[in-house]
């Protein structure tokens, strides 16, 4: 939520404003279904072109679903306004063994509603 100016934020704002939330989900589902059909057809017919088109459509579907998820997470539950949350303070970071827990605090810029988001990440060790 604190990724001001990120590619996902820009893409999400653009697509939601141009298409609307329901059309975005419909398009993502359409690309998913068409991509699966094209990939299966390409695999069955041993057609590299159809397989690549199918995989491309599946990738587009994944991006569209990601954009929709980004939009939903940044929509205020109280006032219903989109892209409403701003980071309120620094995140708390706690490391317990191989896991890092990051707690971020956000506040709606329109109604003041507060939200807490907890993310868990596994630490990956480098192999030298």
Tab-separated table of N, CA and C in Angstrom:
chain	number	residue	atom	x	y	z
A	1	UNK	N	0.805	-1.178	0.000
A	1	UNK	CA	0.000	0.000	0.000
A	1	UNK	C	0.853	1.249	0.000
A	2	UNK	N	2.072	1.143	0.426
A	2	UNK	CA	2.927	2.310	0.466
A	2	UNK	C	3.774	2.467	-0.788
A	3	UNK	N	3.439	1.796	-1.839
A	3	UNK	CA	4.237	1.823	-3.059
A	3	UNK	C	3.754	2.942	-3.974
A	4	UNK	N	3.873	4.204	-3.535
A	4	UNK	CA	3.397	5.319	-4.329
A	4	UNK	C	4.168	5.375	-5.642
A	5	UNK	N	3.451	5.482	-6.753
A	5	UNK	CA	4.073	5.590	-8.059
A	5	UNK	C	4.584	4.280	-8.623
A	6	UNK	N	4.241	3.147	-8.027
A	6	UNK	CA	4.718	1.867	-8.531
A	6	UNK	C	4.010	1.517	-9.838
A	7	UNK	N	4.580	0.605	-10.575
A	7	UNK	CA	3.988	0.174	-11.836
A	7	UNK	C	2.618	-0.452	-11.606
A	8	UNK	N	2.483	-1.267	-10.554
A	8	UNK	CA	1.203	-1.907	-10.272
A	8	UNK	C	0.141	-0.868	-9.923
A	9	UNK	N	0.518	0.151	-9.163
A	9	UNK	CA	-0.437	1.199	-8.814
A	9	UNK	C	-0.886	1.952	-10.061
A	10	UNK	N	0.052	2.334	-10.908
A	10	UNK	CA	-0.270	3.072	-12.129
A	10	UNK	C	-1.147	2.238	-13.051
A	11	UNK	N	-0.771	0.981	-13.249
A	11	UNK	CA	-1.537	0.084	-14.108
A	11	UNK	C	-2.930	-0.152	-13.542
A	12	UNK	N	-3.025	-0.348	-12.243
A	12	UNK	CA	-4.306	-0.593	-11.604
A	12	UNK	C	-5.223	0.622	-11.730
A	13	UNK	N	-4.706	1.807	-11.443
A	13	UNK	CA	-5.518	3.015	-11.559
A	13	UNK	C	-6.002	3.212	-12.990
A	14	UNK	N	-5.118	2.990	-13.951
A	14	UNK	CA	-5.490	3.179	-15.354
A	14	UNK	C	-6.567	2.182	-15.788
A	15	UNK	N	-6.342	0.893	-15.529
A	15	UNK	CA	-7.286	-0.124	-15.996
A	15	UNK	C	-8.629	-0.053	-15.277
A	16	UNK	N	-8.625	0.212	-13.983
A	16	UNK	CA	-9.892	0.309	-13.252
A	16	UNK	C	-10.670	1.538	-13.713
A	17	UNK	N	-9.980	2.643	-13.976
A	17	UNK	CA	-10.690	3.843	-14.428
A	17	UNK	C	-11.222	3.680	-15.851
A	18	UNK	N	-10.505	2.967	-16.698
A	18	UNK	CA	-10.932	2.789	-18.093
A	18	UNK	C	-11.984	1.691	-18.253
A	19	UNK	N	-11.810	0.584	-17.546
A	19	UNK	CA	-12.683	-0.576	-17.742
A	19	UNK	C	-13.742	-0.727	-16.654
A	20	UNK	N	-13.420	-0.350	-15.454
A	20	UNK	CA	-14.294	-0.621	-14.322
A	20	UNK	C	-13.920	-1.957	-13.706
A	21	UNK	N	-14.304	-2.122	-12.453
A	21	UNK	CA	-13.919	-3.312	-11.706
A	21	UNK	C	-14.500	-4.591	-12.299
A	22	UNK	N	-15.770	-4.588	-12.643
A	22	UNK	CA	-16.417	-5.818	-13.128
A	22	UNK	C	-15.875	-6.242	-14.495
A	23	UNK	N	-15.622	-5.289	-15.387
A	23	UNK	CA	-15.075	-5.636	-16.703
A	23	UNK	C	-13.651	-6.162	-16.586
A	24	UNK	N	-12.915	-5.639	-15.622
A	24	UNK	CA	-11.539	-6.096	-15.416
A	24	UNK	C	-11.516	-7.564	-15.019
A	25	UNK	N	-12.390	-7.947	-14.097
A	25	UNK	CA	-12.477	-9.346	-13.666
A	25	UNK	C	-12.949	-10.220	-14.819
A	26	UNK	N	-13.923	-9.745	-15.587
A	26	UNK	CA	-14.432	-10.494	-16.738
A	26	UNK	C	-13.329	-10.709	-17.777
A	27	UNK	N	-12.536	-9.667	-18.049
A	27	UNK	CA	-11.435	-9.803	-19.009
A	27	UNK	C	-10.375	-10.780	-18.514
A	28	UNK	N	-10.048	-10.696	-17.220
A	28	UNK	CA	-9.044	-11.605	-16.652
A	28	UNK	C	-9.507	-13.046	-16.773
A	29	UNK	N	-10.786	-13.295	-16.472
A	29	UNK	CA	-11.332	-14.655	-16.590
A	29	UNK	C	-11.347	-15.099	-18.045
A	30	UNK	N	-11.679	-14.192	-18.951
A	30	UNK	CA	-11.679	-14.516	-20.379
A	30	UNK	C	-10.295	-14.901	-20.879
A	31	UNK	N	-9.286	-14.117	-20.494
A	31	UNK	CA	-7.915	-14.439	-20.887
A	31	UNK	C	-7.473	-15.770	-20.275
A	32	UNK	N	-7.906	-16.047	-19.044
A	32	UNK	CA	-7.556	-17.307	-18.395
A	32	UNK	C	-8.131	-18.491	-19.163
A	33	UNK	N	-9.401	-18.433	-19.484
A	33	UNK	CA	-10.058	-19.532	-20.198
A	33	UNK	C	-9.487	-19.690	-21.598
A	34	UNK	N	-9.372	-18.565	-22.319
A	34	UNK	CA	-8.839	-18.631	-23.691
A	34	UNK	C	-7.390	-19.111	-23.692
A	35	UNK	N	-6.611	-18.678	-22.710
A	35	UNK	CA	-5.215	-19.106	-22.619
A	35	UNK	C	-5.086	-20.589	-22.349
A	36	UNK	N	-5.954	-21.106	-21.463
A	36	UNK	CA	-5.916	-22.548	-21.180
A	36	UNK	C	-6.305	-23.346	-22.422
A	37	UNK	N	-7.328	-22.902	-23.125
A	37	UNK	CA	-7.763	-23.611	-24.334
A	37	UNK	C	-6.659	-23.587	-25.392
A	38	UNK	N	-6.079	-22.403	-25.625
A	38	UNK	CA	-5.023	-22.282	-26.637
A	38	UNK	C	-3.792	-23.107	-26.258
A	39	UNK	N	-3.419	-23.075	-24.976
A	39	UNK	CA	-2.246	-23.843	-24.546
A	39	UNK	C	-2.496	-25.342	-24.664
A	40	UNK	N	-3.673	-25.787	-24.252
A	40	UNK	CA	-3.999	-27.217	-24.378
A	40	UNK	C	-4.081	-27.641	-25.841
A	41	UNK	N	-4.667	-26.796	-26.676
A	41	UNK	CA	-4.750	-27.096	-28.104
A	41	UNK	C	-3.347	-27.152	-28.715
A	42	UNK	N	-2.503	-26.183	-28.349
A	42	UNK	CA	-1.125	-26.171	-28.859
A	42	UNK	C	-0.337	-27.369	-28.384
A	43	UNK	N	-0.551	-27.775	-27.144
A	43	UNK	CA	0.143	-28.939	-26.609
A	43	UNK	C	-0.343	-30.215	-27.298
A	44	UNK	N	-1.666	-30.322	-27.478
A	44	UNK	CA	-2.239	-31.517	-28.103
A	44	UNK	C	-1.867	-31.648	-29.569
A	45	UNK	N	-1.813	-30.539	-30.273
A	45	UNK	CA	-1.491	-30.544	-31.694
A	45	UNK	C	0.004	-30.368	-31.954
A	46	UNK	N	0.776	-30.253	-30.886
A	46	UNK	CA	2.217	-30.015	-30.980
A	46	UNK	C	2.524	-28.778	-31.808
A	47	UNK	N	1.744	-27.726	-31.552
A	47	UNK	CA	1.904	-26.453	-32.242
A	47	UNK	C	2.539	-25.460	-31.283
A	48	UNK	N	3.776	-25.102	-31.541
A	48	UNK	CA	4.499	-24.191	-30.665
A	48	UNK	C	3.843	-22.813	-30.671
A	49	UNK	N	3.345	-22.386	-31.819
A	49	UNK	CA	2.699	-21.076	-31.918
A	49	UNK	C	1.475	-20.983	-31.026
A	50	UNK	N	0.601	-21.981	-31.090
A	50	UNK	CA	-0.593	-21.975	-30.248
A	50	UNK	C	-0.227	-22.079	-28.770
A	51	UNK	N	0.776	-22.863	-28.470
A	51	UNK	CA	1.219	-22.999	-27.085
A	51	UNK	C	1.735	-21.667	-26.548
A	52	UNK	N	2.527	-20.951	-27.333
A	52	UNK	CA	3.059	-19.657	-26.907
A	52	UNK	C	1.953	-18.619	-26.753
A	53	UNK	N	0.992	-18.613	-27.677
A	53	UNK	CA	-0.147	-17.694	-27.561
A	53	UNK	C	-0.925	-18.000	-26.291
A	54	UNK	N	-1.145	-19.271	-26.015
A	54	UNK	CA	-1.852	-19.665	-24.801
A	54	UNK	C	-1.118	-19.236	-23.546
A	55	UNK	N	0.193	-19.435	-23.520
A	55	UNK	CA	0.981	-19.029	-22.357
A	55	UNK	C	0.995	-17.512	-22.193
A	56	UNK	N	1.034	-16.787	-23.297
A	56	UNK	CA	0.970	-15.326	-23.243
A	56	UNK	C	-0.374	-14.864	-22.664
A	57	UNK	N	-1.448	-15.506	-23.111
A	57	UNK	CA	-2.773	-15.159	-22.595
A	57	UNK	C	-2.890	-15.492	-21.106
A	58	UNK	N	-2.288	-16.582	-20.675
A	58	UNK	CA	-2.286	-16.925	-19.252
A	58	UNK	C	-1.500	-15.890	-18.443
A	59	UNK	N	-0.396	-15.412	-19.001
A	59	UNK	CA	0.393	-14.385	-18.317
A	59	UNK	C	-0.399	-13.078	-18.205
A	60	UNK	N	-1.090	-12.698	-19.272
A	60	UNK	CA	-1.926	-11.490	-19.241
A	60	UNK	C	-3.026	-11.642	-18.200
A	61	UNK	N	-3.611	-12.832	-18.131
A	61	UNK	CA	-4.644	-13.106	-17.134
A	61	UNK	C	-4.092	-12.925	-15.728
A	62	UNK	N	-2.898	-13.425	-15.488
A	62	UNK	CA	-2.277	-13.280	-14.173
A	62	UNK	C	-2.049	-11.822	-13.808
A	63	UNK	N	-1.615	-11.024	-14.772
A	63	UNK	CA	-1.407	-9.596	-14.527
A	63	UNK	C	-2.743	-8.915	-14.210
A	64	UNK	N	-3.779	-9.230	-14.972
A	64	UNK	CA	-5.089	-8.617	-14.743
A	64	UNK	C	-5.668	-9.002	-13.390
A	65	UNK	N	-5.519	-10.261	-12.994
A	65	UNK	CA	-5.979	-10.667	-11.665
A	65	UNK	C	-5.152	-9.974	-10.580
A	66	UNK	N	-3.855	-9.788	-10.818
A	66	UNK	CA	-3.005	-9.071	-9.864
A	66	UNK	C	-3.414	-7.614	-9.722
A	67	UNK	N	-3.758	-6.982	-10.843
A	67	UNK	CA	-4.222	-5.595	-10.825
A	67	UNK	C	-5.528	-5.490	-10.032
A	68	UNK	N	-6.436	-6.435	-10.230
A	68	UNK	CA	-7.713	-6.414	-9.522
A	68	UNK	C	-7.500	-6.633	-8.030
A	69	UNK	N	-6.583	-7.519	-7.676
A	69	UNK	CA	-6.275	-7.762	-6.268
A	69	UNK	C	-5.666	-6.513	-5.632
A	70	UNK	N	-4.771	-5.860	-6.337
A	70	UNK	CA	-4.147	-4.616	-5.858
A	70	UNK	C	-5.221	-3.572	-5.581
A	71	UNK	N	-6.184	-3.461	-6.494
A	71	UNK	CA	-7.292	-2.510	-6.348
A	71	UNK	C	-8.118	-2.836	-5.105
A	72	UNK	N	-8.461	-4.112	-4.916
A	72	UNK	CA	-9.297	-4.513	-3.783
A	72	UNK	C	-8.613	-4.254	-2.443
A	73	UNK	N	-7.314	-4.506	-2.357
A	73	UNK	CA	-6.579	-4.330	-1.106
A	73	UNK	C	-6.478	-2.847	-0.740
A	74	UNK	N	-6.475	-1.975	-1.712
A	74	UNK	CA	-6.311	-0.552	-1.466
A	74	UNK	C	-7.623	0.218	-1.417
A	75	UNK	N	-8.726	-0.514	-1.387
A	75	UNK	CA	-10.053	0.098	-1.308
A	75	UNK	C	-10.479	0.129	0.165
A	76	UNK	N	-10.884	1.302	0.654
A	76	UNK	CA	-11.267	1.453	2.059
A	76	UNK	C	-12.571	0.719	2.322
A	77	UNK	N	-12.577	-0.098	3.383
A	77	UNK	CA	-13.776	-0.858	3.731
A	77	UNK	C	-14.863	0.048	4.311
A	78	UNK	N	-14.464	1.149	4.910
A	78	UNK	CA	-15.423	2.027	5.579
A	78	UNK	C	-16.111	2.985	4.602
A	79	UNK	N	-15.336	3.742	3.828
A	79	UNK	CA	-15.941	4.736	2.928
A	79	UNK	C	-16.082	4.239	1.490
A	80	UNK	N	-15.405	3.121	1.135
A	80	UNK	CA	-15.538	2.534	-0.189
A	80	UNK	C	-14.747	3.218	-1.281
A	81	UNK	N	-13.884	4.156	-0.953
A	81	UNK	CA	-13.118	4.871	-1.974
A	81	UNK	C	-11.879	4.060	-2.357
A	82	UNK	N	-11.553	4.132	-3.626
A	82	UNK	CA	-10.431	3.366	-4.163
A	82	UNK	C	-9.109	4.098	-3.944
A	83	UNK	N	-8.043	3.341	-3.818
A	83	UNK	CA	-6.680	3.842	-3.653
A	83	UNK	C	-6.625	4.884	-2.529
A	84	UNK	N	-7.235	4.550	-1.405
A	84	UNK	CA	-7.431	5.504	-0.324
A	84	UNK	C	-6.354	5.455	0.749
A	85	UNK	N	-5.607	4.383	0.857
A	85	UNK	CA	-4.706	4.203	1.997
A	85	UNK	C	-3.336	4.818	1.776
A	86	UNK	N	-2.866	5.497	2.823
A	86	UNK	CA	-1.514	6.031	2.875
A	86	UNK	C	-0.819	5.396	4.069
A	87	UNK	N	0.480	5.191	3.938
A	87	UNK	CA	1.227	4.581	5.033
A	87	UNK	C	1.269	5.542	6.213
A	88	UNK	N	0.954	5.022	7.400
A	88	UNK	CA	0.945	5.820	8.630
A	88	UNK	C	2.063	5.317	9.534
A	89	UNK	N	3.211	5.931	9.439
A	89	UNK	CA	4.340	5.528	10.270
A	89	UNK	C	5.191	4.455	9.620
A	90	UNK	N	6.244	4.119	10.318
A	90	UNK	CA	7.177	3.108	9.830
A	90	UNK	C	6.671	1.704	10.169
A	91	UNK	N	6.931	0.736	9.302
A	91	UNK	CA	6.509	-0.638	9.595
A	91	UNK	C	7.354	-1.248	10.713
A	92	UNK	N	6.735	-2.159	11.458
A	92	UNK	CA	7.452	-2.934	12.475
A	92	UNK	C	7.978	-4.201	11.812
A	93	UNK	N	9.267	-4.488	12.013
A	93	UNK	CA	9.880	-5.666	11.407
A	93	UNK	C	10.444	-6.536	12.526
A	94	UNK	N	10.001	-7.791	12.555
A	94	UNK	CA	10.460	-8.742	13.563
A	94	UNK	C	11.012	-9.959	12.841
A	95	UNK	N	12.254	-10.338	13.188
A	95	UNK	CA	12.887	-11.501	12.574
A	95	UNK	C	12.903	-12.632	13.589
A	96	UNK	N	12.275	-13.752	13.228
A	96	UNK	CA	12.280	-14.936	14.091
A	96	UNK	C	12.803	-16.109	13.276
A	97	UNK	N	14.069	-16.377	13.434
A	97	UNK	CA	14.680	-17.466	12.671
A	97	UNK	C	14.672	-17.155	11.191
A	98	UNK	N	14.168	-18.081	10.385
A	98	UNK	CA	14.173	-17.877	8.937
A	98	UNK	C	12.974	-17.063	8.422
A	99	UNK	N	12.161	-16.508	9.330
A	99	UNK	CA	10.953	-15.787	8.912
A	99	UNK	C	11.012	-14.340	9.384
A	100	UNK	N	10.662	-13.428	8.477
A	100	UNK	CA	10.549	-12.011	8.815
A	100	UNK	C	9.074	-11.648	8.777
A	101	UNK	N	8.587	-11.050	9.872
A	101	UNK	CA	7.209	-10.563	9.918
A	101	UNK	C	7.251	-9.043	9.851
A	102	UNK	N	6.554	-8.498	8.847
A	102	UNK	CA	6.515	-7.056	8.644
A	102	UNK	C	5.084	-6.592	8.872
A	103	UNK	N	4.894	-5.699	9.850
A	103	UNK	CA	3.574	-5.154	10.156
A	103	UNK	C	3.538	-3.710	9.685
A	104	UNK	N	2.637	-3.427	8.729
A	104	UNK	CA	2.513	-2.088	8.166
A	104	UNK	C	1.191	-1.471	8.604
A	105	UNK	N	1.221	-0.170	8.841
A	105	UNK	CA	0.046	0.562	9.307
A	105	UNK	C	-0.375	1.567	8.239
A	106	UNK	N	-1.662	1.602	7.948
A	106	UNK	CA	-2.193	2.483	6.922
A	106	UNK	C	-3.400	3.246	7.439
A	107	UNK	N	-3.637	4.415	6.864
A	107	UNK	CA	-4.791	5.240	7.227
A	107	UNK	C	-5.436	5.755	5.931
A	108	UNK	N	-6.771	5.691	5.886
A	108	UNK	CA	-7.513	6.189	4.731
A	108	UNK	C	-7.385	7.706	4.685
A	109	UNK	N	-7.019	8.232	3.534
A	109	UNK	CA	-6.844	9.675	3.414
A	109	UNK	C	-8.175	10.421	3.327
A	110	UNK	N	-9.278	9.679	3.194
A	110	UNK	CA	-10.587	10.317	3.093
A	110	UNK	C	-11.370	10.288	4.408
A	111	UNK	N	-11.406	9.144	5.085
A	111	UNK	CA	-12.239	9.019	6.291
A	111	UNK	C	-11.439	8.727	7.559
A	112	UNK	N	-10.132	8.459	7.436
A	112	UNK	CA	-9.302	8.209	8.597
A	112	UNK	C	-9.320	6.774	9.105
A	113	UNK	N	-10.025	5.879	8.426
A	113	UNK	CA	-10.081	4.469	8.827
A	113	UNK	C	-8.666	3.894	8.830
A	114	UNK	N	-8.334	3.150	9.873
A	114	UNK	CA	-6.993	2.567	9.990
A	114	UNK	C	-7.018	1.087	9.643
A	115	UNK	N	-5.916	0.632	9.090
A	115	UNK	CA	-5.790	-0.753	8.654
A	115	UNK	C	-4.378	-1.238	8.955
A	116	UNK	N	-4.275	-2.480	9.378
A	116	UNK	CA	-2.981	-3.090	9.670
A	116	UNK	C	-2.803	-4.272	8.730
A	117	UNK	N	-1.630	-4.370	8.141
A	117	UNK	CA	-1.329	-5.465	7.227
A	117	UNK	C	-0.066	-6.170	7.707
A	118	UNK	N	-0.153	-7.483	7.885
A	118	UNK	CA	0.980	-8.275	8.338
A	118	UNK	C	1.428	-9.181	7.194
A	119	UNK	N	2.712	-9.119	6.884
A	119	UNK	CA	3.280	-9.956	5.821
A	119	UNK	C	4.371	-10.829	6.410
A	120	UNK	N	4.372	-12.087	6.018
A	120	UNK	CA	5.427	-13.013	6.435
A	120	UNK	C	6.274	-13.337	5.221
A	121	UNK	N	7.576	-13.289	5.400
A	121	UNK	CA	8.505	-13.636	4.326
A	121	UNK	C	9.569	-14.561	4.887
A	122	UNK	N	9.938	-15.520	4.076
A	122	UNK	CA	11.010	-16.434	4.439
A	122	UNK	C	12.327	-15.863	3.958
A	123	UNK	N	13.341	-15.940	4.821
A	123	UNK	CA	14.675	-15.461	4.454
A	123	UNK	C	15.336	-16.521	3.591
A	124	UNK	N	15.832	-16.112	2.466
A	124	UNK	CA	16.534	-17.052	1.571
A	124	UNK	C	18.024	-16.869	1.769
A	125	UNK	N	18.673	-17.981	2.027
A	125	UNK	CA	20.114	-17.935	2.225
A	125	UNK	C	20.813	-18.096	0.888
A	126	UNK	N	21.869	-17.309	0.713
A	126	UNK	CA	22.660	-17.406	-0.511
A	126	UNK	C	23.579	-18.605	-0.439
A	127	UNK	N	23.696	-19.288	-1.554
A	127	UNK	CA	24.610	-20.405	-1.645
A	127	UNK	C	25.845	-19.884	-2.373
A	128	UNK	N	26.979	-19.944	-1.688
A	128	UNK	CA	28.220	-19.399	-2.268
A	128	UNK	C	28.984	-20.445	-3.009
